[in-house]
GROMACS .gro file of C-alpha atoms in nm:
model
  230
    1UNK     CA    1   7.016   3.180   2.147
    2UNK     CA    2   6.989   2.992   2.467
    3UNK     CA    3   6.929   3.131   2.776
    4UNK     CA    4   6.860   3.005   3.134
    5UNK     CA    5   6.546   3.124   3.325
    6UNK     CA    6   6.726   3.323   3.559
    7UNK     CA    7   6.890   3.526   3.274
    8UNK     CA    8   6.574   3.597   3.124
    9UNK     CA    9   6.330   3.683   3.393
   10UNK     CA   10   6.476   4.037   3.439
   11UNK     CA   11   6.435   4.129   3.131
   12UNK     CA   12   6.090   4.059   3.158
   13UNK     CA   13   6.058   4.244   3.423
   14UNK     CA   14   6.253   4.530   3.237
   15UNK     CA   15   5.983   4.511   2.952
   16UNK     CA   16   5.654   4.525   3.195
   17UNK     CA   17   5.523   4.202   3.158
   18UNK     CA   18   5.451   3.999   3.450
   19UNK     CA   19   5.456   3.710   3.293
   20UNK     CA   20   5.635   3.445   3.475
   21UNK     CA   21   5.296   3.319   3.658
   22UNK     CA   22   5.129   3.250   3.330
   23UNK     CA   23   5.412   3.111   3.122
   24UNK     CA   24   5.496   2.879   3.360
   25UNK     CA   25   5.859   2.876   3.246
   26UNK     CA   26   5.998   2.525   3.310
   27UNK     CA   27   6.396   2.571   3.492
   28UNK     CA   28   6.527   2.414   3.140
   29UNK     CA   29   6.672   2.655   2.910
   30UNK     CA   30   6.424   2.782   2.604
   31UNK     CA   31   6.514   2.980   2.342
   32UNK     CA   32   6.468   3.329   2.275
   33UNK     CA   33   6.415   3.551   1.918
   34UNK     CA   34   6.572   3.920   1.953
   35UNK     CA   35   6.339   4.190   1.750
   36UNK     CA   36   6.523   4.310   1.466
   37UNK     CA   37   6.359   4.655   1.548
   38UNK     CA   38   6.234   4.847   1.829
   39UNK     CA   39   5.872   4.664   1.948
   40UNK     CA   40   5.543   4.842   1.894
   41UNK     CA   41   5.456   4.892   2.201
   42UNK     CA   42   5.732   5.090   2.316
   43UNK     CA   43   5.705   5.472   2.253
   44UNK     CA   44   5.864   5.724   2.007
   45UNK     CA   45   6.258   5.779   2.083
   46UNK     CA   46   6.340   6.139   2.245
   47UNK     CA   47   6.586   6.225   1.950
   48UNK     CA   48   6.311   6.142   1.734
   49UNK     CA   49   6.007   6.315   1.849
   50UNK     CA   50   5.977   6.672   1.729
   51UNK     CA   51   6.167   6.540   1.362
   52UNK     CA   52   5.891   6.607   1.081
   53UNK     CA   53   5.963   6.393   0.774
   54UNK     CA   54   5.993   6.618   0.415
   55UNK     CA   55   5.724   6.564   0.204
   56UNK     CA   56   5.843   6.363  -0.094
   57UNK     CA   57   5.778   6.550  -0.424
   58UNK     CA   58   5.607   6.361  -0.714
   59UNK     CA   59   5.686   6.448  -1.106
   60UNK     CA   60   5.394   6.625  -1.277
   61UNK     CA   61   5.338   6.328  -1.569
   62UNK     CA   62   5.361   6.090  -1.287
   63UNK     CA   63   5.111   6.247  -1.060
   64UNK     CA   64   4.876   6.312  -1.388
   65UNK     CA   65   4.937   5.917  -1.458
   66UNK     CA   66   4.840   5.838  -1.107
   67UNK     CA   67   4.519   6.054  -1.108
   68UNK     CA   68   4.420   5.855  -1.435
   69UNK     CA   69   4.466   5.604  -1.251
   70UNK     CA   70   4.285   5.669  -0.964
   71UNK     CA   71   3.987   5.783  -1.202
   72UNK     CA   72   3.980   5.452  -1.356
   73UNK     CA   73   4.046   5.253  -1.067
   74UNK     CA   74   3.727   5.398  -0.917
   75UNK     CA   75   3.528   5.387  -1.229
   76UNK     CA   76   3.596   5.022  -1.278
   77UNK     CA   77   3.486   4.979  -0.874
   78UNK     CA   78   3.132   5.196  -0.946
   79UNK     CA   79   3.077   4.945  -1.246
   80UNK     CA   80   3.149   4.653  -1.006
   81UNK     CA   81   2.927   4.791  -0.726
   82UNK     CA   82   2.660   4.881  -0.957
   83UNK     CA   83   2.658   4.512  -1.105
   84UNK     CA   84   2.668   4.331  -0.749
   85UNK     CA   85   2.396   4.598  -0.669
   86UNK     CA   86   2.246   4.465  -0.979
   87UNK     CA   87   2.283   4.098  -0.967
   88UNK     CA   88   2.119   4.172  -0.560
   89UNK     CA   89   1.847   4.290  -0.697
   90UNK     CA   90   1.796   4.042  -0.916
   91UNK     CA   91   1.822   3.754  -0.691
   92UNK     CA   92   1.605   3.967  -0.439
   93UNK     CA   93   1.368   3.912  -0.698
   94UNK     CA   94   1.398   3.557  -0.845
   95UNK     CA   95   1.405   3.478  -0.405
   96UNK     CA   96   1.046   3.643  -0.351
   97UNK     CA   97   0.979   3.500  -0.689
   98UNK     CA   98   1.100   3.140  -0.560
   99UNK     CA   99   0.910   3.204  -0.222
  100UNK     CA  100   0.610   3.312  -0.381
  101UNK     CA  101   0.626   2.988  -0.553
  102UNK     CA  102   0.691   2.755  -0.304
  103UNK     CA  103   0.395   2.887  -0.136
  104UNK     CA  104   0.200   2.886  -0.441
  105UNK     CA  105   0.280   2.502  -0.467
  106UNK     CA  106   0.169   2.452  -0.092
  107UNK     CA  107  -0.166   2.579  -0.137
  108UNK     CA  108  -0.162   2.370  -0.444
  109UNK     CA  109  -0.046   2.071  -0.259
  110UNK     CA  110  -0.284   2.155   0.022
  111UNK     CA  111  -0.602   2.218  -0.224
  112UNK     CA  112  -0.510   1.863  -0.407
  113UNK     CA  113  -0.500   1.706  -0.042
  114UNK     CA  114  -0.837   1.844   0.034
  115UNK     CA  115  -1.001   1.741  -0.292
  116UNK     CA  116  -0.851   1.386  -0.243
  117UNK     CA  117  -0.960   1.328   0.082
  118UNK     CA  118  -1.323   1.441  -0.095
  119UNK     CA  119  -1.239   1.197  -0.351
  120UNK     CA  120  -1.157   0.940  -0.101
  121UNK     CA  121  -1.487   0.935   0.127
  122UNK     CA  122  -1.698   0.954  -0.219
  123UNK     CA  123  -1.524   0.621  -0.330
  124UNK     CA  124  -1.576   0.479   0.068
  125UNK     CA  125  -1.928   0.613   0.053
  126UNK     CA  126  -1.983   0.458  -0.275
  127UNK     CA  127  -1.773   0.121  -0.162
  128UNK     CA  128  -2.029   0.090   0.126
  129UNK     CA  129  -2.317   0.127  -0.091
  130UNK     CA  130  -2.170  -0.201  -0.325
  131UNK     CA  131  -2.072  -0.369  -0.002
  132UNK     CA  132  -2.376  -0.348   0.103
  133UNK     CA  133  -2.576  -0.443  -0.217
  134UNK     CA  134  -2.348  -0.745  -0.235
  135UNK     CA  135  -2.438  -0.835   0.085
  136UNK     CA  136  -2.824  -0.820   0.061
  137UNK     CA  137  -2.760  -1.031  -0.276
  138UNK     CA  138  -2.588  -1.273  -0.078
  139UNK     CA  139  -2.827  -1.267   0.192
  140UNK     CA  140  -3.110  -1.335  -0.064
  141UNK     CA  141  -2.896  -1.627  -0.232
  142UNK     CA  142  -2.871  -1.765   0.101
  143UNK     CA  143  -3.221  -1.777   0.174
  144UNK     CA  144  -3.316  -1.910  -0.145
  145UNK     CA  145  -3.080  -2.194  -0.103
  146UNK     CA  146  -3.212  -2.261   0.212
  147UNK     CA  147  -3.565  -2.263   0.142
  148UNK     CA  148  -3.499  -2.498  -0.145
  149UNK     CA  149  -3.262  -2.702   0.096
  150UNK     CA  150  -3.566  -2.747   0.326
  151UNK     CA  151  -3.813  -2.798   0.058
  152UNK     CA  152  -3.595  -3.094  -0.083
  153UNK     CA  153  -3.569  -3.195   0.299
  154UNK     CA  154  -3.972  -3.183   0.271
  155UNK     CA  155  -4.069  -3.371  -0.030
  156UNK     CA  156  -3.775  -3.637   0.055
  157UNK     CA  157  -3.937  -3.700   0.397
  158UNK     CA  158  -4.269  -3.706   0.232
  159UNK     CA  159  -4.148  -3.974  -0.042
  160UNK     CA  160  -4.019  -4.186   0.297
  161UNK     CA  161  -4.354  -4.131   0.413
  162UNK     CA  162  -4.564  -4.228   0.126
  163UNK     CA  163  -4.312  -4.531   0.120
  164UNK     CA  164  -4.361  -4.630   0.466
  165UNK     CA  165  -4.734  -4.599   0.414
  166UNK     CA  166  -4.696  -4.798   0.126
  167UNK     CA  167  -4.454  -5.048   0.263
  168UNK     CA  168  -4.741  -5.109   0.555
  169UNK     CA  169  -5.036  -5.140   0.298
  170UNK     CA  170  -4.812  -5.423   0.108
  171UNK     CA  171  -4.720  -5.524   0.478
  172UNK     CA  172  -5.081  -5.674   0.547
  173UNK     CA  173  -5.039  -5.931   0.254
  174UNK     CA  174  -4.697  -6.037   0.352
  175UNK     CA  175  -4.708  -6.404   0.460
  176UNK     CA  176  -4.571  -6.421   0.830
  177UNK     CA  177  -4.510  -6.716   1.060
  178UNK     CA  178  -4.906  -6.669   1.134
  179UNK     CA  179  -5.060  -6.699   0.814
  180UNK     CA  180  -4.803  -6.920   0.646
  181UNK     CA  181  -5.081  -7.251   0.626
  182UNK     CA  182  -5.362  -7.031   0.485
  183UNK     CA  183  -5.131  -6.891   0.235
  184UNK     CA  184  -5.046  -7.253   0.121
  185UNK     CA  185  -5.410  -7.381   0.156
  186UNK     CA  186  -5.503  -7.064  -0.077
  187UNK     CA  187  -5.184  -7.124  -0.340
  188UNK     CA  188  -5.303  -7.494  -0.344
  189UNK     CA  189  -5.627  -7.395  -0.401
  190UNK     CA  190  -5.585  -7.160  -0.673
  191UNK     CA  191  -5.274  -7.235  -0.844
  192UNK     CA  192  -5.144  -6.923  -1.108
  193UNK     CA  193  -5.031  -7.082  -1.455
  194UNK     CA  194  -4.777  -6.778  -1.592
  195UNK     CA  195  -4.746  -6.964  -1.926
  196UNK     CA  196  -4.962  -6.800  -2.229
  197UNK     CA  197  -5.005  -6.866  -2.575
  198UNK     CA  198  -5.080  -6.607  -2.848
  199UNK     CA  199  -5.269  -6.701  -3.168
  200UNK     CA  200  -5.237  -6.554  -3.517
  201UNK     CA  201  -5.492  -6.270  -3.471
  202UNK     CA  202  -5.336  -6.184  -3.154
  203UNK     CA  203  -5.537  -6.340  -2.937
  204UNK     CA  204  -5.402  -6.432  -2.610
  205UNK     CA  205  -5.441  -6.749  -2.397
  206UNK     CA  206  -5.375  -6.824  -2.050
  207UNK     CA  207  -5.217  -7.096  -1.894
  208UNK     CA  208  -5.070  -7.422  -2.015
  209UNK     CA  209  -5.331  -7.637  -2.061
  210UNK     CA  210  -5.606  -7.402  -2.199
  211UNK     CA  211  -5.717  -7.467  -2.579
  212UNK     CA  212  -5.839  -7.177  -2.812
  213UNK     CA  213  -6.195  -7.384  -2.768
  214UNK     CA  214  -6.217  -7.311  -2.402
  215UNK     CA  215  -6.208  -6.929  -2.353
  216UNK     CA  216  -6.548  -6.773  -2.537
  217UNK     CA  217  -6.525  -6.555  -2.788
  218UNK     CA  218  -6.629  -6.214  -2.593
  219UNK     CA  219  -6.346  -6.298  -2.349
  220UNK     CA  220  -6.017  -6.322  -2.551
  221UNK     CA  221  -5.748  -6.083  -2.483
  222UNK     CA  222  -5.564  -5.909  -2.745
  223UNK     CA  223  -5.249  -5.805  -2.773
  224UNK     CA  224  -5.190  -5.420  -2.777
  225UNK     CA  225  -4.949  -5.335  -3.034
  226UNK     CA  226  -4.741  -4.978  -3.010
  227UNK     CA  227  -4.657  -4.840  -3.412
  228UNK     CA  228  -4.283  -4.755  -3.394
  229UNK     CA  229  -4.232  -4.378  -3.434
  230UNK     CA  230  -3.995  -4.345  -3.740
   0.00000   0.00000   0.00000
């Protein structure tokens, strides 16, 4: 049914609820639902408020049927209580169990921390001691290949010594700008014949011109001969 605002605030008002600040009732019509019985809030009816309602009467095998079941209707909740009472206690349990695991496990977790960080400075300790040993081996390698370095270095600048003393020795008999005449005045004087001529027995004879006649007998070279090593 549709009503206008106007029509409806009275009966509001009639009913006890002050209601028109909080509804906010817009000046369109709304609609409206009449109770199909008397609300709850309203009080017992005068004609109706000394009436006492009979007491209905139940059949005796319906009233025995009902107690039977009532009996069993309880017995069947006592067996349901008593097995959710049951399964409580048994996941009480199995929870303290569970706890007392999971604590279990973290001293276990915490003991196997502690013994590998035991384990762990016992393998640095033991790292340290190789690193270490490798590094004294290295440091001894080193020095050894130094020192030889430097003895190498030693006997090579003694060689270039030697040489250079050599080199000077042979330097007083080289024939310079300065000595050039006397060295042709001595070749002229003493000429070197590098042709030879070897005899029969072995004997060897200097020089181009020289017959076996000239050289004496105590004075003849002979020539050394090596065996071959078979």
């Amino acid at each position: 049914m549709l009503r206008s605002v106007n029509a409806i605030y009275p009966n509001l008002q009639y009913l006890g609820l002050q209601v028109w600040n909080d509804l906010k009732l817009s000046p369109v019509c709304i609609q409206c639902v009449r109770w199909k019985r008397k609300p709850r809030w309203l009080p017992v009816a005068k004609s109706k408020l000394f009436r006492i309602p009979e007491r209905p009467k139940i059949d005796e095998s319906e009233d025995i049927e009902l107690k039977r079941l009532h009996d069993r209707y309880r017995t069947e909740m006592r067996s349901v209580r008593n097995y959710f009472r049951q399964e409580f206690k048994e996941t009480s349990a199995n929870s303290l169990a569970a706890l007392q695991g999971s604590k279990d496990e973290e001293e276990e977790h915490l003991r196997c921390m502690k013994e590998n960080e035991e384990w762990n400075k016992q393998v640095a300790l033991l790292r340290e001691q190789r690193l270490t040993k490798i590094q004294e081996a290295r440091k001894e390698i080193i020095l050894a290949k130094i020192i030889a370095f430097e003895e190498r270095e030693k006997e090579q600048l003694e060689k270039a010594e030697q040489m250079v003393r050599e080199e000077k020795e042979r330097a007083k008999f080289y024939i310079t700008a300065d000595n050039i005449d006397k060295a042709i005045e001595d070749a002229l004087i003493s000429p070197v014949d590098h042709n030879y001529a070897i005899d029969l027995e072995g004997h060897i004879f200097q020089g181009h011109k020289t017959k076996p006649t000239d050289v004496p007998p105590d004075k003849l070279e002979k020539v050394q001969v090596q065996g071959l090593v078979s």
